[in-house]
């Protein structure tokens, strides 16, 4: 079985590095992007098993990125986890409507991140 490849998108370099390090330690292959626009370009030129994206970013926010990728056959069904410091019902509803598979409020514990990623990547008959 191949190692899942995850695209991590956050405009905060320190948070992006922390998420990437956490996922790499969990055995995942990680590619990082600094905003939604860069992530969209990276996603179009590569292939990923999962997206972990911040919501509030310059150039293209997380909701717009998820919508754009969901419209692409290669990314129509992959798990997409949204991270946000805003966690009211309105944002949760918008994330679900955009196509997010899960939502994690910042700040989060690295174990929480790993549990969410593992749950979203688990085959349906195991999850």
Short mmCIF file of C-alpha atoms in Angstrom, two decimals:
data_model
loop_
_atom_site.label_atom_id
_atom_site.label_comp_id
_atom_site.label_asym_id
_atom_site.label_seq_id
_atom_site.Cartn_x
_atom_site.Cartn_y
_atom_site.Cartn_z
CA UNK A 1 0.00 0.00 0.00
CA UNK A 2 1.35 3.43 -0.91
CA UNK A 3 1.92 6.19 1.63
CA UNK A 4 -0.90 8.78 1.51
CA UNK A 5 0.17 12.13 0.09
CA UNK A 6 -1.28 15.20 1.82
CA UNK A 7 -1.34 18.81 0.59
CA UNK A 8 -1.10 21.19 3.58
CA UNK A 9 -2.14 24.81 3.03
CA UNK A 10 -1.71 27.61 5.58
CA UNK A 11 -0.46 31.18 5.24
CA UNK A 12 1.31 30.93 8.62
CA UNK A 13 4.77 29.43 7.96
CA UNK A 14 5.17 28.24 11.56
CA UNK A 15 1.78 26.53 11.66
CA UNK A 16 2.30 25.03 8.20
CA UNK A 17 5.67 23.61 9.32
CA UNK A 18 4.13 22.23 12.54
CA UNK A 19 1.29 20.52 10.64
CA UNK A 20 3.74 19.17 8.06
CA UNK A 21 6.14 17.85 10.72
CA UNK A 22 3.28 16.21 12.60
CA UNK A 23 1.97 14.47 9.47
CA UNK A 24 5.45 13.42 8.31
CA UNK A 25 6.09 11.91 11.76
CA UNK A 26 2.85 9.97 11.23
CA UNK A 27 4.27 8.49 8.05
CA UNK A 28 2.54 10.68 5.46
CA UNK A 29 4.12 12.37 2.44
CA UNK A 30 3.50 16.12 2.75
CA UNK A 31 3.59 18.98 0.25
CA UNK A 32 3.10 22.50 1.59
CA UNK A 33 1.54 25.61 0.03
CA UNK A 34 1.29 29.12 1.49
CA UNK A 35 -2.18 30.06 0.22
CA UNK A 36 -5.12 28.74 -1.74
CA UNK A 37 -3.91 30.05 -5.09
CA UNK A 38 -0.54 28.31 -4.74
CA UNK A 39 -2.24 25.15 -3.47
CA UNK A 40 -4.62 25.10 -6.45
CA UNK A 41 -1.67 25.31 -8.85
CA UNK A 42 0.25 22.59 -6.94
CA UNK A 43 -2.84 20.34 -6.86
CA UNK A 44 -3.41 20.70 -10.61
CA UNK A 45 0.18 19.62 -11.33
CA UNK A 46 0.26 16.76 -8.81
CA UNK A 47 -1.83 14.10 -7.18
CA UNK A 48 -2.84 14.09 -3.52
CA UNK A 49 -4.84 11.73 -1.32
CA UNK A 50 -5.96 14.45 1.09
CA UNK A 51 -6.11 18.23 1.57
CA UNK A 52 -5.59 19.99 4.92
CA UNK A 53 -6.32 23.69 4.49
CA UNK A 54 -6.64 26.83 6.57
CA UNK A 55 -9.79 28.88 6.00
CA UNK A 56 -8.55 32.50 6.21
CA UNK A 57 -5.71 33.10 3.71
CA UNK A 58 -4.72 35.76 1.17
CA UNK A 59 -5.09 35.20 -2.60
CA UNK A 60 -7.66 32.37 -2.21
CA UNK A 61 -9.32 31.29 1.03
CA UNK A 62 -9.91 27.70 2.10
CA UNK A 63 -13.57 27.62 1.09
CA UNK A 64 -12.73 28.83 -2.43
CA UNK A 65 -9.90 26.31 -2.68
CA UNK A 66 -12.14 23.41 -1.63
CA UNK A 67 -14.85 24.48 -4.11
CA UNK A 68 -12.29 24.77 -6.93
CA UNK A 69 -10.75 21.37 -6.21
CA UNK A 70 -14.12 19.63 -5.75
CA UNK A 71 -15.00 20.78 -9.29
CA UNK A 72 -11.99 18.79 -10.56
CA UNK A 73 -12.57 15.05 -11.14
CA UNK A 74 -9.24 14.11 -9.51
CA UNK A 75 -10.27 15.83 -6.26
CA UNK A 76 -14.02 15.27 -6.27
CA UNK A 77 -13.91 12.60 -3.57
CA UNK A 78 -10.66 12.96 -1.60
CA UNK A 79 -10.91 13.92 2.10
CA UNK A 80 -10.55 17.65 2.75
CA UNK A 81 -9.99 18.87 6.30
CA UNK A 82 -10.55 22.57 7.02
CA UNK A 83 -8.74 24.35 9.84
CA UNK A 84 -9.97 27.67 11.19
CA UNK A 85 -9.76 30.00 14.16
CA UNK A 86 -13.38 30.86 13.35
CA UNK A 87 -15.58 28.03 14.50
CA UNK A 88 -19.16 29.22 14.66
CA UNK A 89 -22.01 27.35 12.98
CA UNK A 90 -21.97 29.66 9.95
CA UNK A 91 -18.36 28.70 9.12
CA UNK A 92 -19.07 25.01 9.75
CA UNK A 93 -22.07 25.17 7.40
CA UNK A 94 -20.06 26.99 4.73
CA UNK A 95 -17.27 24.42 5.02
CA UNK A 96 -19.72 21.53 4.61
CA UNK A 97 -21.45 23.23 1.67
CA UNK A 98 -18.07 23.82 -0.02
CA UNK A 99 -17.27 20.12 0.29
CA UNK A 100 -15.10 19.88 3.41
CA UNK A 101 -14.98 16.36 4.83
CA UNK A 102 -14.03 17.54 8.31
CA UNK A 103 -13.33 20.63 10.40
CA UNK A 104 -10.78 21.31 13.11
CA UNK A 105 -10.78 24.49 15.22
CA UNK A 106 -7.47 26.26 15.82
CA UNK A 107 -5.61 25.99 18.07
CA UNK A 108 -5.63 22.19 18.03
CA UNK A 109 -3.54 19.49 19.61
CA UNK A 110 -1.27 17.53 17.21
CA UNK A 111 -2.95 14.30 18.41
CA UNK A 112 -6.32 15.79 17.45
CA UNK A 113 -4.96 16.58 13.97
CA UNK A 114 -3.61 13.04 13.55
CA UNK A 115 -6.86 11.48 14.74
CA UNK A 116 -8.85 13.59 12.25
CA UNK A 117 -6.51 12.77 9.35
CA UNK A 118 -6.48 9.04 10.17
CA UNK A 119 -10.28 8.95 10.46
CA UNK A 120 -10.76 10.74 7.14
CA UNK A 121 -8.25 8.51 5.33
CA UNK A 122 -9.61 5.25 6.78
CA UNK A 123 -11.42 3.03 4.29
CA UNK A 124 -15.21 3.31 4.75
CA UNK A 125 -15.51 -0.27 6.03
CA UNK A 126 -13.03 0.49 8.82
CA UNK A 127 -14.30 3.92 9.79
#
